[in-house]
Short mmCIF file of C-alpha atoms and ligand atoms in Angstrom, two decimals:
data_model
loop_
_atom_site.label_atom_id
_atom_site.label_comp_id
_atom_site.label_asym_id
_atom_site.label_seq_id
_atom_site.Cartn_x
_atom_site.Cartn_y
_atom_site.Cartn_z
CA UNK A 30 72.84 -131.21 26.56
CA UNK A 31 73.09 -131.48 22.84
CA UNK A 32 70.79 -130.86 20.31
CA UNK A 33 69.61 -133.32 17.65
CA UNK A 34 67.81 -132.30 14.40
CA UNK A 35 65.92 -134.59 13.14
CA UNK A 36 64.52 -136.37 9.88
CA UNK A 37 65.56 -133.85 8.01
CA UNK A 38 67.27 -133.62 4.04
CA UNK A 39 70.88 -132.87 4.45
CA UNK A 40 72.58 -131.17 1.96
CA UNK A 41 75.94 -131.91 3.19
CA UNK A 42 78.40 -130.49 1.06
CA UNK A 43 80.90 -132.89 2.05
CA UNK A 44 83.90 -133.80 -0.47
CA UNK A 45 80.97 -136.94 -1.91
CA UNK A 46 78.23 -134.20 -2.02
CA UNK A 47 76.49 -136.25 -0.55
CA UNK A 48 72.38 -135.40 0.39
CA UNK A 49 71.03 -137.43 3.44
CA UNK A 50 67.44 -138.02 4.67
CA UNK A 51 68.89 -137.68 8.44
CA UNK A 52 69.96 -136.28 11.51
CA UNK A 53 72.46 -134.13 13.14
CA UNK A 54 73.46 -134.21 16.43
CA UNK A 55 75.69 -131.30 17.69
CA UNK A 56 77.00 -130.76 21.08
CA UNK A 57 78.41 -127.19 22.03
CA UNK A 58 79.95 -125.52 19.07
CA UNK A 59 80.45 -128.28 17.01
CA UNK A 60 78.85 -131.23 14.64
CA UNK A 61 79.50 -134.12 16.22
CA UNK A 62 77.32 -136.86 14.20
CA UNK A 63 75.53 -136.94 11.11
CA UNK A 64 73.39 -139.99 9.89
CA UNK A 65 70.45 -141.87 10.15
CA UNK A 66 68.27 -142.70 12.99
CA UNK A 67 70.70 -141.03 16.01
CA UNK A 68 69.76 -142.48 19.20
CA UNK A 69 67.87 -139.44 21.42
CA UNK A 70 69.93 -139.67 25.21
CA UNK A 71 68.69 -136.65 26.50
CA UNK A 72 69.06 -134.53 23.90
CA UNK A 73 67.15 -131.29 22.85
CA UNK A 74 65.12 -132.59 19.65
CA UNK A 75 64.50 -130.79 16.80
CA UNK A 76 61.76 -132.36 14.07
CA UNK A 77 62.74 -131.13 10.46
CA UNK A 78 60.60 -133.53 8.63
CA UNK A 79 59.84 -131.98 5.24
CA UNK A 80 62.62 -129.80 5.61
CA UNK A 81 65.80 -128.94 3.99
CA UNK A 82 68.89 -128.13 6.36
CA UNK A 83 72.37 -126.42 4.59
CA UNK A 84 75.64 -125.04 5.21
CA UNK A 85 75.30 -122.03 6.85
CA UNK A 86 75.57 -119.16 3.64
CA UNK A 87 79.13 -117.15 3.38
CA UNK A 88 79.31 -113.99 2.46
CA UNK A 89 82.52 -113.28 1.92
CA UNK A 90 82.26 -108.89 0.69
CA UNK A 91 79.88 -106.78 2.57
CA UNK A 92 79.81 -103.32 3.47
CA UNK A 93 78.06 -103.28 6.95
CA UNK A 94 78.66 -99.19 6.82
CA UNK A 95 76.96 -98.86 3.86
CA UNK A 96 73.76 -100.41 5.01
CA UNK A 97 72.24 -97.11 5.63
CA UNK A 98 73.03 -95.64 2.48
CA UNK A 99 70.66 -98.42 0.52
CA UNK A 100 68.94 -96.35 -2.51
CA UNK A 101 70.54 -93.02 -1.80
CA UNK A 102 73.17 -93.41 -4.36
CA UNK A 103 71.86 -95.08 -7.47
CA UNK A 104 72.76 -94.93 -11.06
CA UNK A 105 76.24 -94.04 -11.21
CA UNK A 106 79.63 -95.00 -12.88
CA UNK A 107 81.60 -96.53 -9.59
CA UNK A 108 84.70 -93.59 -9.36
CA UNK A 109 81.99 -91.12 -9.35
CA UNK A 110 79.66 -92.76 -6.92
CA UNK A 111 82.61 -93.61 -4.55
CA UNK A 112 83.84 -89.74 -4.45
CA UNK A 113 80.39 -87.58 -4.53
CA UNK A 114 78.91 -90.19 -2.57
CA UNK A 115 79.74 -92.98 -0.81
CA UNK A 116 82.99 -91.82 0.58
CA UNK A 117 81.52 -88.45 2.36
CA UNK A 118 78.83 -90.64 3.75
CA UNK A 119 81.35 -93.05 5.49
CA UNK A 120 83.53 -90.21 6.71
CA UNK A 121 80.06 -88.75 8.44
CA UNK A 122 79.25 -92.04 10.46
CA UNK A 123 79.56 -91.15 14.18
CA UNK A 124 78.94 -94.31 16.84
CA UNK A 125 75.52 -94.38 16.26
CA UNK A 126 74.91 -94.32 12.92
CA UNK A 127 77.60 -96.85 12.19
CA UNK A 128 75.96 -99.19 14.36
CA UNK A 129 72.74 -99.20 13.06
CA UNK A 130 73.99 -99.46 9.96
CA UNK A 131 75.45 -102.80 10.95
CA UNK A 132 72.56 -103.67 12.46
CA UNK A 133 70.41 -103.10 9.39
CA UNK A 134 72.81 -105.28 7.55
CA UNK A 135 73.43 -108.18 10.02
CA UNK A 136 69.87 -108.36 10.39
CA UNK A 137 69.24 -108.46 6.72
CA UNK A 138 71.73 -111.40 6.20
CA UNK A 139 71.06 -113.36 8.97
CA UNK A 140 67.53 -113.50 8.01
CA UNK A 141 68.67 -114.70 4.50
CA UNK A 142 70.99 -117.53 6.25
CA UNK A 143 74.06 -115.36 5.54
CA UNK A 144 76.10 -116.79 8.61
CA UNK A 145 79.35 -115.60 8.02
CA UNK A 146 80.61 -112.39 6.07
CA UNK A 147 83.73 -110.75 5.28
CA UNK A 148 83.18 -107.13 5.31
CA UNK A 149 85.57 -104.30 4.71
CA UNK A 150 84.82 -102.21 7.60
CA UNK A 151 85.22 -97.89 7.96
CA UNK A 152 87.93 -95.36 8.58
CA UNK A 153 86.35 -94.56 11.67
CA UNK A 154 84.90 -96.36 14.96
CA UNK A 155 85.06 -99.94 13.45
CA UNK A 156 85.20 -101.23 17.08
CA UNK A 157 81.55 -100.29 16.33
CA UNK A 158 81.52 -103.08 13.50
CA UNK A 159 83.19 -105.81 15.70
CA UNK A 160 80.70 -105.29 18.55
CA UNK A 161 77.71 -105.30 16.84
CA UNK A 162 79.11 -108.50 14.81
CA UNK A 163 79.35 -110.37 17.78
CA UNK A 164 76.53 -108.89 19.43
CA UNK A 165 74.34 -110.60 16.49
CA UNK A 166 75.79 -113.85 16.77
CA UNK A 167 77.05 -113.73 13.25
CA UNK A 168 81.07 -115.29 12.20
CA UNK A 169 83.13 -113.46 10.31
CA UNK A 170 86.09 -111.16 9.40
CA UNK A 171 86.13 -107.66 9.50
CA UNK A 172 88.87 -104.54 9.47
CA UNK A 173 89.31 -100.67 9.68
CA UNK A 174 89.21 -100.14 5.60
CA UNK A 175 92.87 -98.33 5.09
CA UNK A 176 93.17 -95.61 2.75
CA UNK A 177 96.59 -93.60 2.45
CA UNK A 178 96.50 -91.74 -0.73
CA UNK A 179 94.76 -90.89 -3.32
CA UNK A 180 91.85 -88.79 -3.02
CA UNK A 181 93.04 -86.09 -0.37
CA UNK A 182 89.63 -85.71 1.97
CA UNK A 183 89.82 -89.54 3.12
CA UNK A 184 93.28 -90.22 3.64
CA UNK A 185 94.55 -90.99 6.12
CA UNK A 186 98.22 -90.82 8.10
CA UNK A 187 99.92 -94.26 7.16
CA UNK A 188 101.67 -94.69 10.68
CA UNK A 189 98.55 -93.70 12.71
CA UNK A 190 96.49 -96.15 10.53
CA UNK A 191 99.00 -98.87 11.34
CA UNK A 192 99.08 -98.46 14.68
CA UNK A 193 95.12 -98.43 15.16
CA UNK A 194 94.91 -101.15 13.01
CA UNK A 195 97.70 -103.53 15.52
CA UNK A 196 95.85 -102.50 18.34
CA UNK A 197 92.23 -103.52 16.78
CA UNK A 198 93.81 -106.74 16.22
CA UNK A 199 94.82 -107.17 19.19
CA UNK A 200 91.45 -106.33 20.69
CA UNK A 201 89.07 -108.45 18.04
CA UNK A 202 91.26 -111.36 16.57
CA UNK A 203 90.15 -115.32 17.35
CA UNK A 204 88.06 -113.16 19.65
CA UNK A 205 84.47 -114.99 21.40
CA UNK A 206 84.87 -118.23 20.55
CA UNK A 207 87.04 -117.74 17.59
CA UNK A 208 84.05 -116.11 15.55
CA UNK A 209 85.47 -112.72 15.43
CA UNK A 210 88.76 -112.69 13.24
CA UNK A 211 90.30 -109.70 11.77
CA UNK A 212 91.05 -108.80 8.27
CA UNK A 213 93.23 -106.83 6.44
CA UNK A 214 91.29 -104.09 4.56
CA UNK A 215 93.36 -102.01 2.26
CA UNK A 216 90.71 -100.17 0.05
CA UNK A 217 92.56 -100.93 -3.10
CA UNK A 218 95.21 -99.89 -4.75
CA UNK A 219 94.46 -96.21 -5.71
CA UNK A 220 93.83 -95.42 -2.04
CA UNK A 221 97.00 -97.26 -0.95
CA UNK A 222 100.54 -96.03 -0.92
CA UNK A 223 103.39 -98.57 -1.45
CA UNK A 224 104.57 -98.10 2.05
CA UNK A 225 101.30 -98.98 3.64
CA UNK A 226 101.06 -102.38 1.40
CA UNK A 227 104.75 -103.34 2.61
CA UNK A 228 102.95 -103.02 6.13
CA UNK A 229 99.82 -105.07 5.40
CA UNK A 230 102.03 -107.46 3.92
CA UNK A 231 104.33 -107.85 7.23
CA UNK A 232 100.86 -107.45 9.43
CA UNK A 233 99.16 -110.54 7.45
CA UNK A 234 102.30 -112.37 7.99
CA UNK A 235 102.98 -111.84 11.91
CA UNK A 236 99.44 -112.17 12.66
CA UNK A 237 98.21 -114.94 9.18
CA UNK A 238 95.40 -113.16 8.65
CA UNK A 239 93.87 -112.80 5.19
CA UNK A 240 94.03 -109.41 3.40
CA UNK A 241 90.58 -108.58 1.87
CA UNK A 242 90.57 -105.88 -0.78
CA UNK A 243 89.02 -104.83 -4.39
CA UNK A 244 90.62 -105.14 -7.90
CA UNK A 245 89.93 -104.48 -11.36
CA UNK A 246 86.09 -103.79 -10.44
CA UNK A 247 86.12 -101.17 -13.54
CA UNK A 248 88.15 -100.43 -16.18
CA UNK A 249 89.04 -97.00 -15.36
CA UNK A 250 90.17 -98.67 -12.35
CA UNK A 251 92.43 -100.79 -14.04
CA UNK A 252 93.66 -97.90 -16.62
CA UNK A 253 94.37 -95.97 -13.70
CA UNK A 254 96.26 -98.93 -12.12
CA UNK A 255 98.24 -99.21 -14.61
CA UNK A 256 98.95 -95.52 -15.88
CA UNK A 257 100.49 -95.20 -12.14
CA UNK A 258 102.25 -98.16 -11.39
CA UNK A 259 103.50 -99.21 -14.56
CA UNK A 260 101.91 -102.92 -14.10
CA UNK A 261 98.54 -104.05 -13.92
CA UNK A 262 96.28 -104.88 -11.07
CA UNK A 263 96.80 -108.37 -10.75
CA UNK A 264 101.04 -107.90 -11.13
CA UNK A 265 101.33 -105.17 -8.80
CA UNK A 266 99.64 -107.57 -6.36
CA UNK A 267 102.37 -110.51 -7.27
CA UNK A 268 105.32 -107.39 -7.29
CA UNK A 269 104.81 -106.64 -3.88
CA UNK A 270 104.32 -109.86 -2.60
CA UNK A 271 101.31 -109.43 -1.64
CA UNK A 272 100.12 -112.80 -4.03
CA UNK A 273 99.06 -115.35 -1.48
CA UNK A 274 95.67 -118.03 -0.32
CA UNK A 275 95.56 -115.15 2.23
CA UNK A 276 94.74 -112.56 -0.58
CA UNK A 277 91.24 -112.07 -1.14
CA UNK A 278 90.46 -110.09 -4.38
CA UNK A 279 86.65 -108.71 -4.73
CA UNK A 280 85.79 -108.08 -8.60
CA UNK A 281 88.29 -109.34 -10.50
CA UNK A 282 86.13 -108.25 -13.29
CA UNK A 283 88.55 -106.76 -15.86
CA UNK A 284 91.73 -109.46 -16.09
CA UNK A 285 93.91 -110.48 -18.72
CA UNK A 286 94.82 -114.03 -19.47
CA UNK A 287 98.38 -113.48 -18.03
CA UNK A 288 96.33 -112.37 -14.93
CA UNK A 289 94.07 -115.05 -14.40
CA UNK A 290 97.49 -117.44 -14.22
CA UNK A 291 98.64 -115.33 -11.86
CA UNK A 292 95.48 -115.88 -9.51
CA UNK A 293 96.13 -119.34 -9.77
CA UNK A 294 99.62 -119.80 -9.46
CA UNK A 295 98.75 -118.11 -6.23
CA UNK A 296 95.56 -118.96 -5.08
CA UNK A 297 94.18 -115.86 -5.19
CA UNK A 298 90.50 -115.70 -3.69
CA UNK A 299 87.63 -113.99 -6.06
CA UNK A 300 84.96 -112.69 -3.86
CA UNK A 301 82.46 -112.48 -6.50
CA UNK A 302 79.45 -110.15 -6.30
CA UNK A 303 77.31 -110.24 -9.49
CA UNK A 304 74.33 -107.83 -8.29
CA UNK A 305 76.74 -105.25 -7.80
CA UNK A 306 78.63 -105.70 -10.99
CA UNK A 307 75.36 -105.25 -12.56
CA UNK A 308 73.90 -102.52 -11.05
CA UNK A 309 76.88 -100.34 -10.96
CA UNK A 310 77.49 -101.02 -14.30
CA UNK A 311 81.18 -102.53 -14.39
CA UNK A 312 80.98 -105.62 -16.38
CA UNK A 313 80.96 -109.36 -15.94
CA UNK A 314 83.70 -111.67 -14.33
CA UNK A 315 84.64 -114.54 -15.73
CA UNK A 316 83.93 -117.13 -13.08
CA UNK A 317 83.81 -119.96 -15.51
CA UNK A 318 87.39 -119.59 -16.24
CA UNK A 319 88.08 -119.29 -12.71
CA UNK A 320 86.81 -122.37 -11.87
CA UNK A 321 88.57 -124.15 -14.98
CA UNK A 322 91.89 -122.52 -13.75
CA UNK A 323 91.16 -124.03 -9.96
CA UNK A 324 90.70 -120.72 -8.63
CA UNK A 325 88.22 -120.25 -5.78
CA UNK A 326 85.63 -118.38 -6.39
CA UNK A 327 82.98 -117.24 -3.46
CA UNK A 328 80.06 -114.76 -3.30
CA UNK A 329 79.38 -111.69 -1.60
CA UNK A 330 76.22 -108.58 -2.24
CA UNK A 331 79.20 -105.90 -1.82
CA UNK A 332 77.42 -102.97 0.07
CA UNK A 333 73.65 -102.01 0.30
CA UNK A 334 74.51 -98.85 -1.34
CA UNK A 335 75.41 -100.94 -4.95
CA UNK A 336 73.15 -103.35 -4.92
CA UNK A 337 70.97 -103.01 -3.23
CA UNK A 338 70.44 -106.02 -1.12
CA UNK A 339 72.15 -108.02 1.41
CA UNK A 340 70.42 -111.80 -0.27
CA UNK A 341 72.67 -114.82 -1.05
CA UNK A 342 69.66 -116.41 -2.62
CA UNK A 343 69.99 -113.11 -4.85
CA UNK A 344 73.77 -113.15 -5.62
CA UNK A 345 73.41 -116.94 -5.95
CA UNK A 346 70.60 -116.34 -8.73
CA UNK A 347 72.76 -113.77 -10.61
CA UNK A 348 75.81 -115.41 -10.64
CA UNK A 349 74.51 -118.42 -12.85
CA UNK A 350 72.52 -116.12 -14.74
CA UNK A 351 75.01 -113.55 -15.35
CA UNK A 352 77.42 -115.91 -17.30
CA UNK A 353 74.51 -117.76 -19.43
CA UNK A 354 74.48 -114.47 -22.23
CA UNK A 355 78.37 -114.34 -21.99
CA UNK A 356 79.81 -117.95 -21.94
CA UNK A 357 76.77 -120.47 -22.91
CA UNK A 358 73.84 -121.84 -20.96
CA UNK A 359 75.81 -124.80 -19.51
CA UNK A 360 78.84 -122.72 -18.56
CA UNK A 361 78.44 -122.93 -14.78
CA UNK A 362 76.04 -125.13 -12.93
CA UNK A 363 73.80 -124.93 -9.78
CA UNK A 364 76.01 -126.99 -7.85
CA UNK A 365 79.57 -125.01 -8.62
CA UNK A 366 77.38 -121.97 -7.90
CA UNK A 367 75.39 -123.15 -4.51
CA UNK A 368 79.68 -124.48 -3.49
CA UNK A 369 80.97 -120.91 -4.56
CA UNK A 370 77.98 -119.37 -1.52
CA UNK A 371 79.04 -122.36 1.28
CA UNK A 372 82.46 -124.05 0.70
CA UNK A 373 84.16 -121.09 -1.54
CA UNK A 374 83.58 -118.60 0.93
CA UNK A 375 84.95 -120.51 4.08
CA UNK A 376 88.08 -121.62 1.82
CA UNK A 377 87.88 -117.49 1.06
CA UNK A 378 88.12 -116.85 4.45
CA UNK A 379 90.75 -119.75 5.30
CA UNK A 380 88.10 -121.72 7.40
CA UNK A 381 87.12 -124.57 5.70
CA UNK A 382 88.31 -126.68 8.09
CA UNK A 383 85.53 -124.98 10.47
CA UNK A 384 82.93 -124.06 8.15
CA UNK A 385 81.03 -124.39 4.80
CA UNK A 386 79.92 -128.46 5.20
CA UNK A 387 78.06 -130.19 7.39
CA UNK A 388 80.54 -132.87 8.55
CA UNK A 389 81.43 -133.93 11.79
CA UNK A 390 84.18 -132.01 13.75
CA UNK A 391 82.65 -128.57 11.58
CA UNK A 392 81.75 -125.59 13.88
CA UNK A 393 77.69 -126.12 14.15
CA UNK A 394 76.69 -123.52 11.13
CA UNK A 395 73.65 -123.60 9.30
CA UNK A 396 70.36 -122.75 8.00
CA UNK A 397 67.07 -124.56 7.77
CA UNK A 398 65.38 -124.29 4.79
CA UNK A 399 61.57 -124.87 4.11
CA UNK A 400 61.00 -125.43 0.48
CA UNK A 401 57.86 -126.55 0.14
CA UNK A 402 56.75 -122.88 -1.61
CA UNK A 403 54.34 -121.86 -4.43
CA UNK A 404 57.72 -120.12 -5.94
CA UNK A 405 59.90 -123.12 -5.42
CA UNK A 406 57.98 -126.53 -6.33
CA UNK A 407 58.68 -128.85 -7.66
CA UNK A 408 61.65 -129.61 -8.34
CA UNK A 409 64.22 -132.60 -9.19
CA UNK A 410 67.42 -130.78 -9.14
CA UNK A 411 68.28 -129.40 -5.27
CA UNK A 412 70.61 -127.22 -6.33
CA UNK A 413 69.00 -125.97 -9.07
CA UNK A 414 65.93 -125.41 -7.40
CA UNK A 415 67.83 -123.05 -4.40
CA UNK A 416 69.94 -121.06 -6.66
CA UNK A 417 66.76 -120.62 -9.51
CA UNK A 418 63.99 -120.50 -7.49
CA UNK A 419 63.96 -120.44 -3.54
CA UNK A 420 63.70 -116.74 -1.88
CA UNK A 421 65.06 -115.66 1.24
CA UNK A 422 61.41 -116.22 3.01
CA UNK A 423 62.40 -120.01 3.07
CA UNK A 424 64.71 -119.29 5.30
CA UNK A 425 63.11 -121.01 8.60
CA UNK A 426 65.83 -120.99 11.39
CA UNK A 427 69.72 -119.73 11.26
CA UNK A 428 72.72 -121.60 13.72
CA UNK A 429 75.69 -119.98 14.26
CA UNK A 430 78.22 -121.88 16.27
CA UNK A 431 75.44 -124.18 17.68
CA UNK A 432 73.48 -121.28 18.69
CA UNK A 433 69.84 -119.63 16.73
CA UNK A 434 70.64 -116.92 15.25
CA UNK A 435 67.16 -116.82 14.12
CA UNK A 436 64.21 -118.94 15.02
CA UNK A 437 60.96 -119.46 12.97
CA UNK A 438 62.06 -116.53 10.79
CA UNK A 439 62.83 -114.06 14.21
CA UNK A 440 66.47 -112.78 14.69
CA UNK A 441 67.18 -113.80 18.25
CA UNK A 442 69.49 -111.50 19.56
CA UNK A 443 67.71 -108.32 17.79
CA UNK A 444 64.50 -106.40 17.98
CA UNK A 445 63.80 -106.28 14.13
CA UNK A 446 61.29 -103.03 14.40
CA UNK A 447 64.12 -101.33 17.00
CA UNK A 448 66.71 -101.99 13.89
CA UNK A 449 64.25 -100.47 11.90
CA UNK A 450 63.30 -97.09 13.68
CA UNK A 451 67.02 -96.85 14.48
CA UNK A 452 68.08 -97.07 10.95
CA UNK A 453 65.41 -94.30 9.54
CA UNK A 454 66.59 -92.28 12.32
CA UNK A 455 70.41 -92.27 12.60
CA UNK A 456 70.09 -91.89 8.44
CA UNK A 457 68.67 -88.49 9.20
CA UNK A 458 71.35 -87.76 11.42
CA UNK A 459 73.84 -88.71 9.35
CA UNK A 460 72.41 -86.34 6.41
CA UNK A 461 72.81 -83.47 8.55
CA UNK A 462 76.28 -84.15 9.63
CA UNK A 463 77.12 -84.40 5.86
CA UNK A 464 75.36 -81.60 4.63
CA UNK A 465 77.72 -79.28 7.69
CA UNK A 466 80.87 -81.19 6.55
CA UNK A 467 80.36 -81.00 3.09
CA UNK A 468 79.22 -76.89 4.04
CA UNK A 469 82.60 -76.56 5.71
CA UNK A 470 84.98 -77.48 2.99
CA UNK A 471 83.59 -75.55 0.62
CA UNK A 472 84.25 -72.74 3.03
CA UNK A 473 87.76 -73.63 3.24
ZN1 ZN B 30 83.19 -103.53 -2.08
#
């Protein structure tokens, strides 16, 4: 039996943009019909007069591990955070912790009609990661984060890395229905050794998945980048062949001219994650000249630890607000803004012949949307009014492949207070591990 919403406004982000007082009928997975006045034959009806029904919201850079570090870690320069911080923490997750700490963020995003993310994974137990992803009913991309060199308490052995990450694949990729797909997480490139990027490179090529890593999020960063390597970010990406659609870049804050031709002779992806940016002080992308350039440009909150939310209405908010100081008031609209949070990040992820519109033959994603708020009317402008004003508590229901995610504002497929009480405890947990790890070194 299908299901048919009805009546409702469509935004439809279709290649016409097109906004439709109507239906949508899907069947299984899939959008099979949009329009006006679909006959009912026995389908499940949905009424969604008065309200507003979108693209399901991409995330496209999360840290699900971090989740349980959310305000423990504030107010420092990102090397500094990453070492005392942010790094011990992730090295401490057991099982347990881990998974509530995806839980926590899942829960968070689905809520905010986040229904698909590309998140960078851990070191350790990311099997935890994958399960709880498809546990939630959430899409996305996910992959043990690889780290090789650098700093010397989180590396870890190239070969062994490799091999955990084939058999991961192996395991997870195109897995339930095709919404579990793995991606290629090399840290970035301090914490990766030339050898393990040749690998990446060959693993993204036998397998086409997308590689998903940082760049040029600080300037000490880049400094360092280039002090060690001889090129900068953005060329040692293009000198090892790494420069591909399938190369998704978060940041991309601190780039040179020559760079930013570089990202779009190769259609680089920019996962771009203003709160972040902001609150760990690193600076301001240039998204406008992205999108002049042609390069896509999509939107992620990073981790919980840096931002220190998990909202696309947020990120959506800061990123037009972010540029208006910098470039000028009328330097990126609404609408490029609401398409860098639906069709950006499915084109990130290499899906946007699945995801990010509501067309027919799309995989059934989205979120329903009552906007009828004290915060949010009125308004003329859709767009403007989601990205300036609407909050995450307009968020009615959430579909993921043609299935509620969440219903009248109630994840399905979690106990919100048991995500709750497990987070608060496994963080105590975790503390103590840390505290007897970071006990033992100094020992040593
Ligand atoms: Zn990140």
């Amino acid at each position: 039996m299908g299901l048919l919403l009805k009546d409702a406004m469509i935004i439809t982000q279709n290649s016409g943009k097109d906004l439709i007082k109507g239906d949508i009928l899907i069947e299984k997975d899939t959008i099979s019909q949009v329009g006006t006045n679909i006959p009912v034959t026995g389908h499940k009806v949905y009424q969604l007069d008065g309200l507003v029904v979108t693209p399901g919201f991409v995330q496209s850079h999360v840290h699900l591990c971090q989740t349980l570090f959310r305000n423990l870690s504030d107010d420092l320069e990102l090397l500094e955070w990453l070492k005392q911080n942010i790094w011990p923490l992730e090295m401490s997750h057991d099982e347990e912790s881990l998974r509530a700490s995806a839980r926590l963020g899942l829960t968070e995003m689905l809520l905010n009609g986040t229904t698909c993310i590309l998140d960078m994974g851990n070191a350790r137990h990311q099997e935890v990661i994958f399960q709880e992803m498809a546990a939630s009913g959430i899409r996305g991309a996910s992959g043990m984060v690889m780290m090789d060199t650098g700093e010397q308490s989180y590396q870890q052995e190239t070969d062994q890395l490799l091999a955990s990450t084939r058999a991961l694949i192996n395991e997870w990729h195109n897995s339930h229905n095709g919404c579990i797909k793995y991606a290629l997480a090399p840290r970035f490139v301090l914490s990766c050794s030339p050898k393990l990027w040749s690998e990446v490179k060959k693993l993204s090529d036998e397998f086409e998945l997308i590689i998903h890593s940082h760049c040029s999020e600080n300037k000490t960063e880049w400094q360092e980048i280039k002090r060690l390597t001889g090129y900068s970010n953005l060329e040692y990406f293009v000198r090892n062949q790494l420069a591909s659609p399938r190369l998704c870049l978060a940041h991309c804050i601190w780039v040179s001219a020559k760079e930013i031709q570089m990202m779009a002779d190769y259609h680089i992806n920019v996962l771009h994650c203003p709160g972040a940016n902001l609150k760990l002080g690193s600076g301001i992308a240039p998204t406008p000249e992205f999108l002049k350039k042609g390069i896509n440009v999509s939107l992620g909150s990073d981790g919980a630890a840096c931002n220190n939310n998990l909202d696309i209405f947020n990120e959506m908010r800061l990123a037009a607000l972010i540029q208006k100081p910098k470039s000028g008031v009328t330097s990126l609209s609404a609408g490029e803004v609401f398409d860098m949070a639906t069709i950006g990040g499915a084109k990130s992820l290499g899906m946007s012949d699945e995801i990010g519109s509501i067309e027919p033959g799309k995989k059934a994603d989205l979120v329903v949307l009552d906007l009828n708020k004290v915060h949010s009317i009125p308004a003329d402008d859709i767009y403007a009014q989601i990205v300036y004003s609407v909050r995450a508590n307009s968020v009615q229901h959430v579909m993921v492949d043609g299935k509620w995610v969440v219903y009248e504002r109630k994840v399905q497929n979690y106990s919100e207070k048991q995500v709750i009480d497990d987070a608060w405890k496994q963080i105590q947990l975790l503390f103590a591990r840390e505290k007897s790890l970071s006990e033992i070194s100094k020992e040593v």
